[in-house]
mmCIF file of N, CA and C in Angstrom:
data_model
loop_
_atom_site.group_PDB
_atom_site.id
_atom_site.type_symbol
_atom_site.label_atom_id
_atom_site.label_comp_id
_atom_site.label_asym_id
_atom_site.label_seq_id
_atom_site.Cartn_x
_atom_site.Cartn_y
_atom_site.Cartn_z
ATOM 1 N N UNK I 1 11.243 11.600 5.613
ATOM 2 C CA UNK I 1 10.701 11.242 4.320
ATOM 3 C C UNK I 1 9.175 11.272 4.412
ATOM 4 N N UNK I 2 8.574 12.090 3.632
ATOM 5 C CA UNK I 2 7.122 12.259 3.626
ATOM 6 C C UNK I 2 6.449 11.073 2.937
ATOM 7 N N UNK I 3 5.227 10.737 3.375
ATOM 8 C CA UNK I 3 4.436 9.694 2.708
ATOM 9 C C UNK I 3 3.092 10.295 2.325
ATOM 10 N N UNK I 4 2.557 9.846 1.202
ATOM 11 C CA UNK I 4 1.272 10.349 0.728
ATOM 12 C C UNK I 4 0.268 9.218 0.697
ATOM 13 N N UNK I 5 -0.935 9.502 1.133
ATOM 14 C CA UNK I 5 -1.957 8.470 1.208
ATOM 15 C C UNK I 5 -2.984 8.518 0.099
ATOM 16 N N UNK I 6 -2.887 9.420 -0.852
ATOM 17 C CA UNK I 6 -3.898 9.454 -1.908
ATOM 18 C C UNK I 6 -3.756 8.220 -2.786
ATOM 19 N N UNK I 7 -4.853 7.530 -3.009
ATOM 20 C CA UNK I 7 -4.821 6.261 -3.720
ATOM 21 C C UNK I 7 -5.297 6.406 -5.159
ATOM 22 N N UNK I 8 -4.613 5.754 -6.106
ATOM 23 C CA UNK I 8 -5.068 5.773 -7.489
ATOM 24 C C UNK I 8 -6.115 4.697 -7.774
ATOM 25 N N UNK I 9 -6.408 3.849 -6.785
ATOM 26 C CA UNK I 9 -7.331 2.739 -6.992
ATOM 27 C C UNK I 9 -8.753 3.206 -6.750
ATOM 28 N N UNK I 10 -9.556 3.148 -7.801
ATOM 29 C CA UNK I 10 -10.921 3.640 -7.667
ATOM 30 C C UNK I 10 -11.843 2.562 -7.109
ATOM 31 N N UNK I 11 -13.081 2.946 -6.883
ATOM 32 C CA UNK I 11 -14.060 2.040 -6.291
ATOM 33 C C UNK I 11 -14.284 0.801 -7.164
ATOM 34 N N UNK I 12 -14.259 0.974 -8.471
ATOM 35 C CA UNK I 12 -14.463 -0.160 -9.373
ATOM 36 C C UNK I 12 -13.307 -1.158 -9.267
ATOM 37 N N UNK I 13 -12.050 -0.675 -9.144
ATOM 38 C CA UNK I 13 -10.902 -1.556 -8.920
ATOM 39 C C UNK I 13 -11.109 -2.380 -7.652
ATOM 40 N N UNK I 14 -11.535 -1.715 -6.590
ATOM 41 C CA UNK I 14 -11.737 -2.406 -5.315
ATOM 42 C C UNK I 14 -12.873 -3.421 -5.418
ATOM 43 N N UNK I 15 -13.940 -3.059 -6.119
ATOM 44 C CA UNK I 15 -15.067 -3.973 -6.314
ATOM 45 C C UNK I 15 -14.612 -5.234 -7.053
ATOM 46 N N UNK I 16 -13.899 -5.058 -8.160
ATOM 47 C CA UNK I 16 -13.419 -6.212 -8.931
ATOM 48 C C UNK I 16 -12.473 -7.077 -8.105
ATOM 49 N N UNK I 17 -11.599 -6.436 -7.331
ATOM 50 C CA UNK I 17 -10.667 -7.184 -6.493
ATOM 51 C C UNK I 17 -11.434 -8.056 -5.504
ATOM 52 N N UNK I 18 -12.420 -7.471 -4.835
ATOM 53 C CA UNK I 18 -13.189 -8.219 -3.842
ATOM 54 C C UNK I 18 -14.061 -9.308 -4.466
ATOM 55 N N UNK I 19 -14.436 -9.140 -5.716
ATOM 56 C CA UNK I 19 -15.209 -10.162 -6.418
ATOM 57 C C UNK I 19 -14.313 -11.279 -6.959
ATOM 58 N N UNK I 20 -13.007 -11.054 -6.936
ATOM 59 C CA UNK I 20 -12.072 -12.029 -7.474
ATOM 60 C C UNK I 20 -11.986 -11.993 -8.989
ATOM 61 N N UNK I 21 -12.415 -10.869 -9.569
ATOM 62 C CA UNK I 21 -12.412 -10.757 -11.031
ATOM 63 C C UNK I 21 -11.552 -9.601 -11.537
ATOM 64 N N UNK I 22 -10.660 -9.097 -10.706
ATOM 65 C CA UNK I 22 -9.731 -8.056 -11.156
ATOM 66 C C UNK I 22 -8.532 -8.779 -11.742
ATOM 67 N N UNK I 23 -8.534 -8.950 -13.041
ATOM 68 C CA UNK I 23 -7.533 -9.772 -13.702
ATOM 69 C C UNK I 23 -6.175 -9.097 -13.841
ATOM 70 N N UNK I 24 -6.065 -7.890 -13.355
ATOM 71 C CA UNK I 24 -4.775 -7.200 -13.351
ATOM 72 C C UNK I 24 -4.426 -6.733 -11.937
ATOM 73 N N UNK I 25 -4.867 -7.496 -10.949
ATOM 74 C CA UNK I 25 -4.602 -7.135 -9.558
ATOM 75 C C UNK I 25 -3.101 -7.060 -9.281
ATOM 76 N N UNK I 26 -2.312 -7.819 -10.017
ATOM 77 C CA UNK I 26 -0.861 -7.784 -9.848
ATOM 78 C C UNK I 26 -0.307 -6.390 -10.129
ATOM 79 N N UNK I 27 -1.043 -5.579 -10.883
ATOM 80 C CA UNK I 27 -0.583 -4.227 -11.176
ATOM 81 C C UNK I 27 -0.888 -3.258 -10.043
ATOM 82 N N UNK I 28 -1.777 -3.647 -9.136
ATOM 83 C CA UNK I 28 -2.119 -2.736 -8.049
ATOM 84 C C UNK I 28 -1.618 -3.211 -6.692
ATOM 85 N N UNK I 29 -1.429 -4.501 -6.512
ATOM 86 C CA UNK I 29 -1.008 -5.026 -5.218
ATOM 87 C C UNK I 29 0.515 -5.169 -5.190
ATOM 88 N N UNK I 30 1.081 -5.108 -3.990
ATOM 89 C CA UNK I 30 2.527 -5.240 -3.828
ATOM 90 C C UNK I 30 3.196 -3.884 -3.805
ATOM 91 N N UNK I 31 4.424 -3.841 -4.281
ATOM 92 C CA UNK I 31 5.216 -2.611 -4.301
ATOM 93 C C UNK I 31 5.616 -2.308 -5.735
ATOM 94 N N UNK I 32 5.293 -1.100 -6.191
ATOM 95 C CA UNK I 32 5.576 -0.712 -7.569
ATOM 96 C C UNK I 32 6.215 0.663 -7.603
ATOM 97 N N UNK I 33 7.282 0.777 -8.381
ATOM 98 C CA UNK I 33 7.916 2.085 -8.577
ATOM 99 C C UNK I 33 7.013 2.886 -9.510
ATOM 100 N N UNK I 34 6.629 4.067 -9.056
ATOM 101 C CA UNK I 34 5.735 4.927 -9.829
ATOM 102 C C UNK I 34 6.174 6.379 -9.670
ATOM 103 N N UNK I 35 5.541 7.232 -10.445
ATOM 104 C CA UNK I 35 5.711 8.667 -10.280
ATOM 105 C C UNK I 35 4.343 9.243 -9.946
ATOM 106 N N UNK I 36 4.262 9.967 -8.848
ATOM 107 C CA UNK I 36 3.007 10.566 -8.412
ATOM 108 C C UNK I 36 3.220 12.064 -8.226
ATOM 109 N N UNK I 37 2.430 12.852 -8.901
ATOM 110 C CA UNK I 37 2.556 14.312 -8.829
ATOM 111 C C UNK I 37 3.983 14.766 -9.141
ATOM 112 N N UNK I 38 4.610 14.090 -10.103
ATOM 113 C CA UNK I 38 5.958 14.457 -10.515
ATOM 114 C C UNK I 38 7.064 13.973 -9.601
ATOM 115 N N UNK I 39 6.735 13.150 -8.623
ATOM 116 C CA UNK I 39 7.720 12.658 -7.658
ATOM 117 C C UNK I 39 7.825 11.144 -7.791
ATOM 118 N N UNK I 40 9.060 10.640 -7.936
ATOM 119 C CA UNK I 40 9.284 9.203 -8.042
ATOM 120 C C UNK I 40 9.318 8.577 -6.657
ATOM 121 N N UNK I 41 8.719 7.395 -6.550
ATOM 122 C CA UNK I 41 8.703 6.678 -5.279
ATOM 123 C C UNK I 41 8.098 5.310 -5.463
ATOM 124 N N UNK I 42 7.624 4.728 -4.380
ATOM 125 C CA UNK I 42 7.033 3.398 -4.417
ATOM 126 C C UNK I 42 5.610 3.441 -3.897
ATOM 127 N N UNK I 43 4.701 2.824 -4.662
ATOM 128 C CA UNK I 43 3.302 2.657 -4.269
ATOM 129 C C UNK I 43 3.183 1.261 -3.665
ATOM 130 N N UNK I 44 2.772 1.196 -2.391
ATOM 131 C CA UNK I 44 2.559 -0.061 -1.694
ATOM 132 C C UNK I 44 1.071 -0.335 -1.593
ATOM 133 N N UNK I 45 0.682 -1.589 -1.753
ATOM 134 C CA UNK I 45 -0.706 -1.997 -1.540
ATOM 135 C C UNK I 45 -0.707 -3.450 -1.091
ATOM 136 N N UNK I 46 -1.468 -3.731 -0.052
ATOM 137 C CA UNK I 46 -1.587 -5.097 0.445
ATOM 138 C C UNK I 46 -3.015 -5.347 0.899
ATOM 139 N N UNK I 47 -3.364 -6.600 1.013
ATOM 140 C CA UNK I 47 -4.716 -6.971 1.446
ATOM 141 C C UNK I 47 -4.621 -7.513 2.858
ATOM 142 N N UNK I 48 -5.251 -6.840 3.790
ATOM 143 C CA UNK I 48 -5.272 -7.231 5.202
ATOM 144 C C UNK I 48 -6.653 -6.865 5.743
ATOM 145 N N UNK I 49 -7.678 -7.662 5.402
ATOM 146 C CA UNK I 49 -9.064 -7.279 5.677
ATOM 147 C C UNK I 49 -9.433 -7.137 7.149
ATOM 148 N N UNK I 50 -8.726 -7.791 8.031
ATOM 149 C CA UNK I 50 -9.075 -7.710 9.457
ATOM 150 C C UNK I 50 -8.089 -6.876 10.274
ATOM 151 N N UNK I 51 -7.196 -6.191 9.586
ATOM 152 C CA UNK I 51 -6.179 -5.399 10.285
ATOM 153 C C UNK I 51 -6.785 -4.155 10.928
ATOM 154 N N UNK I 52 -6.209 -3.770 12.035
ATOM 155 C CA UNK I 52 -6.563 -2.503 12.686
ATOM 156 C C UNK I 52 -5.754 -1.369 12.069
ATOM 157 N N UNK I 53 -4.490 -1.677 11.724
ATOM 158 C CA UNK I 53 -3.644 -0.729 11.008
ATOM 159 C C UNK I 53 -2.552 -1.496 10.292
ATOM 160 N N UNK I 54 -2.023 -0.889 9.226
ATOM 161 C CA UNK I 54 -0.928 -1.475 8.454
ATOM 162 C C UNK I 54 0.082 -0.362 8.193
ATOM 163 N N UNK I 55 1.341 -0.697 8.358
ATOM 164 C CA UNK I 55 2.418 0.275 8.173
ATOM 165 C C UNK I 55 3.498 -0.326 7.289
ATOM 166 N N UNK I 56 4.282 0.523 6.658
ATOM 167 C CA UNK I 56 5.432 0.068 5.883
ATOM 168 C C UNK I 56 6.678 0.414 6.690
ATOM 169 N N UNK I 57 7.529 -0.586 6.890
ATOM 170 C CA UNK I 57 8.772 -0.375 7.629
ATOM 171 C C UNK I 57 9.941 -0.834 6.773
ATOM 172 N N UNK I 58 11.105 -0.232 6.993
ATOM 173 C CA UNK I 58 12.296 -0.617 6.252
ATOM 174 C C UNK I 58 13.500 0.181 6.701
ATOM 175 N N UNK I 59 14.607 -0.034 6.000
ATOM 176 C CA UNK I 59 15.829 0.715 6.307
ATOM 177 C C UNK I 59 15.580 2.218 6.204
ATOM 178 N N UNK I 60 14.694 2.622 5.296
ATOM 179 C CA UNK I 60 14.434 4.034 5.032
ATOM 180 C C UNK I 60 13.758 4.755 6.198
ATOM 181 N N UNK I 61 13.181 4.012 7.149
ATOM 182 C CA UNK I 61 12.577 4.656 8.331
ATOM 183 C C UNK I 61 13.028 3.980 9.627
ATOM 184 N N UNK I 62 14.202 3.358 9.573
ATOM 185 C CA UNK I 62 14.783 2.673 10.737
ATOM 186 C C UNK I 62 13.834 1.643 11.334
ATOM 187 N N UNK I 63 13.029 1.028 10.467
ATOM 188 C CA UNK I 63 12.082 -0.023 10.858
ATOM 189 C C UNK I 63 11.068 0.472 11.885
ATOM 190 N N UNK I 64 10.739 1.765 11.790
ATOM 191 C CA UNK I 64 9.750 2.393 12.678
ATOM 192 C C UNK I 64 8.501 2.732 11.869
ATOM 193 N N UNK I 65 7.445 1.965 12.007
ATOM 194 C CA UNK I 65 6.258 2.107 11.183
ATOM 195 C C UNK I 65 5.417 3.344 11.421
ATOM 196 N N UNK I 66 5.649 4.059 12.511
ATOM 197 C CA UNK I 66 4.802 5.224 12.802
ATOM 198 C C UNK I 66 4.945 6.326 11.761
ATOM 199 N N UNK I 67 5.962 6.271 10.926
ATOM 200 C CA UNK I 67 6.160 7.283 9.893
ATOM 201 C C UNK I 67 5.409 6.979 8.607
ATOM 202 N N UNK I 68 5.025 5.722 8.391
ATOM 203 C CA UNK I 68 4.437 5.326 7.113
ATOM 204 C C UNK I 68 3.194 4.461 7.313
ATOM 205 N N UNK I 69 2.150 5.099 7.803
ATOM 206 C CA UNK I 69 0.865 4.425 8.002
ATOM 207 C C UNK I 69 0.134 4.291 6.677
ATOM 208 N N UNK I 70 -0.341 3.093 6.378
ATOM 209 C CA UNK I 70 -1.085 2.877 5.140
ATOM 210 C C UNK I 70 -2.547 3.263 5.356
ATOM 211 N N UNK I 71 -3.209 3.585 4.283
ATOM 212 C CA UNK I 71 -4.601 4.031 4.315
ATOM 213 C C UNK I 71 -5.515 2.883 3.878
ATOM 214 N N UNK I 72 -6.573 2.583 4.680
ATOM 215 C CA UNK I 72 -7.525 1.567 4.222
ATOM 216 C C UNK I 72 -8.368 2.141 3.087
ATOM 217 N N UNK I 73 -8.586 1.333 2.055
ATOM 218 C CA UNK I 73 -9.374 1.792 0.912
ATOM 219 C C UNK I 73 -10.807 1.295 1.061
ATOM 220 N N UNK I 74 -11.607 2.103 1.729
ATOM 221 C CA UNK I 74 -12.997 1.736 1.978
ATOM 222 C C UNK I 74 -13.070 0.469 2.801
ATOM 223 N N UNK I 75 -14.004 -0.400 2.467
ATOM 224 C CA UNK I 75 -14.154 -1.663 3.186
ATOM 225 C C UNK I 75 -13.590 -2.829 2.372
ATOM 226 N N UNK I 76 -12.694 -2.537 1.428
ATOM 227 C CA UNK I 76 -12.159 -3.551 0.522
ATOM 228 C C UNK I 76 -11.147 -4.481 1.177
ATOM 229 N N UNK I 77 -10.577 -4.068 2.303
ATOM 230 C CA UNK I 77 -9.500 -4.832 2.920
ATOM 231 C C UNK I 77 -8.136 -4.477 2.362
ATOM 232 N N UNK I 78 -8.109 -3.603 1.354
ATOM 233 C CA UNK I 78 -6.853 -3.162 0.743
ATOM 234 C C UNK I 78 -6.340 -1.933 1.488
ATOM 235 N N UNK I 79 -5.059 -1.927 1.749
ATOM 236 C CA UNK I 79 -4.373 -0.796 2.369
ATOM 237 C C UNK I 79 -3.324 -0.301 1.380
ATOM 238 N N UNK I 80 -3.168 1.016 1.242
ATOM 239 C CA UNK I 80 -2.236 1.561 0.249
ATOM 240 C C UNK I 80 -1.493 2.775 0.792
ATOM 241 N N UNK I 81 -0.335 3.013 0.195
ATOM 242 C CA UNK I 81 0.490 4.156 0.581
ATOM 243 C C UNK I 81 1.531 4.406 -0.505
ATOM 244 N N UNK I 82 1.800 5.667 -0.792
ATOM 245 C CA UNK I 82 2.892 6.074 -1.670
ATOM 246 C C UNK I 82 3.991 6.672 -0.804
ATOM 247 N N UNK I 83 5.219 6.185 -0.971
ATOM 248 C CA UNK I 83 6.353 6.737 -0.234
ATOM 249 C C UNK I 83 7.348 7.296 -1.258
ATOM 250 N N UNK I 84 7.493 8.612 -1.306
ATOM 251 C CA UNK I 84 8.424 9.219 -2.262
ATOM 252 C C UNK I 84 9.871 8.927 -1.898
ATOM 253 N N UNK I 85 10.717 8.903 -2.931
ATOM 254 C CA UNK I 85 12.150 8.762 -2.701
ATOM 255 C C UNK I 85 12.646 7.332 -2.631
ATOM 256 N N UNK I 86 11.765 6.352 -2.541
ATOM 257 C CA UNK I 86 12.214 4.962 -2.511
ATOM 258 C C UNK I 86 12.472 4.487 -3.931
ATOM 259 N N UNK I 87 13.281 3.444 -4.051
ATOM 260 C CA UNK I 87 13.654 2.955 -5.372
ATOM 261 C C UNK I 87 13.809 1.434 -5.331
ATOM 262 N N UNK I 88 14.045 0.857 -6.474
ATOM 263 C CA UNK I 88 14.231 -0.582 -6.600
ATOM 264 C C UNK I 88 15.364 -1.040 -5.680
ATOM 265 N N UNK I 89 15.124 -2.129 -4.970
ATOM 266 C CA UNK I 89 16.133 -2.679 -4.075
ATOM 267 C C UNK I 89 16.002 -2.235 -2.637
ATOM 268 N N UNK I 90 15.187 -1.219 -2.351
ATOM 269 C CA UNK I 90 14.977 -0.816 -0.958
ATOM 270 C C UNK I 90 14.241 -1.941 -0.231
ATOM 271 N N UNK I 91 14.702 -2.249 0.961
ATOM 272 C CA UNK I 91 14.144 -3.357 1.742
ATOM 273 C C UNK I 91 12.974 -2.842 2.569
ATOM 274 N N UNK I 92 11.875 -3.619 2.582
ATOM 275 C CA UNK I 92 10.683 -3.226 3.337
ATOM 276 C C UNK I 92 9.926 -4.458 3.811
ATOM 277 N N UNK I 93 9.049 -4.227 4.778
ATOM 278 C CA UNK I 93 8.084 -5.218 5.245
ATOM 279 C C UNK I 93 6.809 -4.473 5.601
ATOM 280 N N UNK I 94 5.714 -5.207 5.669
ATOM 281 C CA UNK I 94 4.475 -4.641 6.176
ATOM 282 C C UNK I 94 4.374 -4.983 7.658
ATOM 283 N N UNK I 95 4.032 -3.999 8.459
ATOM 284 C CA UNK I 95 3.792 -4.192 9.883
ATOM 285 C C UNK I 95 2.282 -4.148 10.071
ATOM 286 N N UNK I 96 1.690 -5.292 10.366
ATOM 287 C CA UNK I 96 0.228 -5.387 10.438
ATOM 288 C C UNK I 96 -0.187 -5.525 11.892
ATOM 289 N N UNK I 97 -1.078 -4.619 12.317
ATOM 290 C CA UNK I 97 -1.618 -4.646 13.676
ATOM 291 C C UNK I 97 -3.034 -5.215 13.616
ATOM 292 N N UNK I 98 -3.270 -6.247 14.390
ATOM 293 C CA UNK I 98 -4.586 -6.890 14.417
ATOM 294 C C UNK I 98 -5.436 -6.285 15.531
ATOM 295 N N UNK I 99 -6.732 -6.587 15.544
ATOM 296 C CA UNK I 99 -7.571 -6.077 16.629
ATOM 297 C C UNK I 99 -7.107 -6.542 18.013
ATOM 298 N N UNK I 100 -6.456 -7.672 18.098
ATOM 299 C CA UNK I 100 -5.956 -8.176 19.383
ATOM 300 C C UNK I 100 -4.637 -7.504 19.751
#
């Protein structure tokens, strides 16, 4: 299952989030079913400002995060990833690697 790292969150979204004034952050953070480039899947976004890497793991990748590495969005602390083919009810977790 392929994953895409292109993010729909622009610099202004990240700025507002970091300022604590993005009043619709619930629409960008978490897991949301979306269509990207004509393909249905799930857009994941989480805030892990001190992480070295963040991955999405679940039944869909046998809980092996090396297939779904999230992309850091600048210095915002937000990590995002689109995974095509996922749907409502798919089980997932974030695998967060710290500097230690």
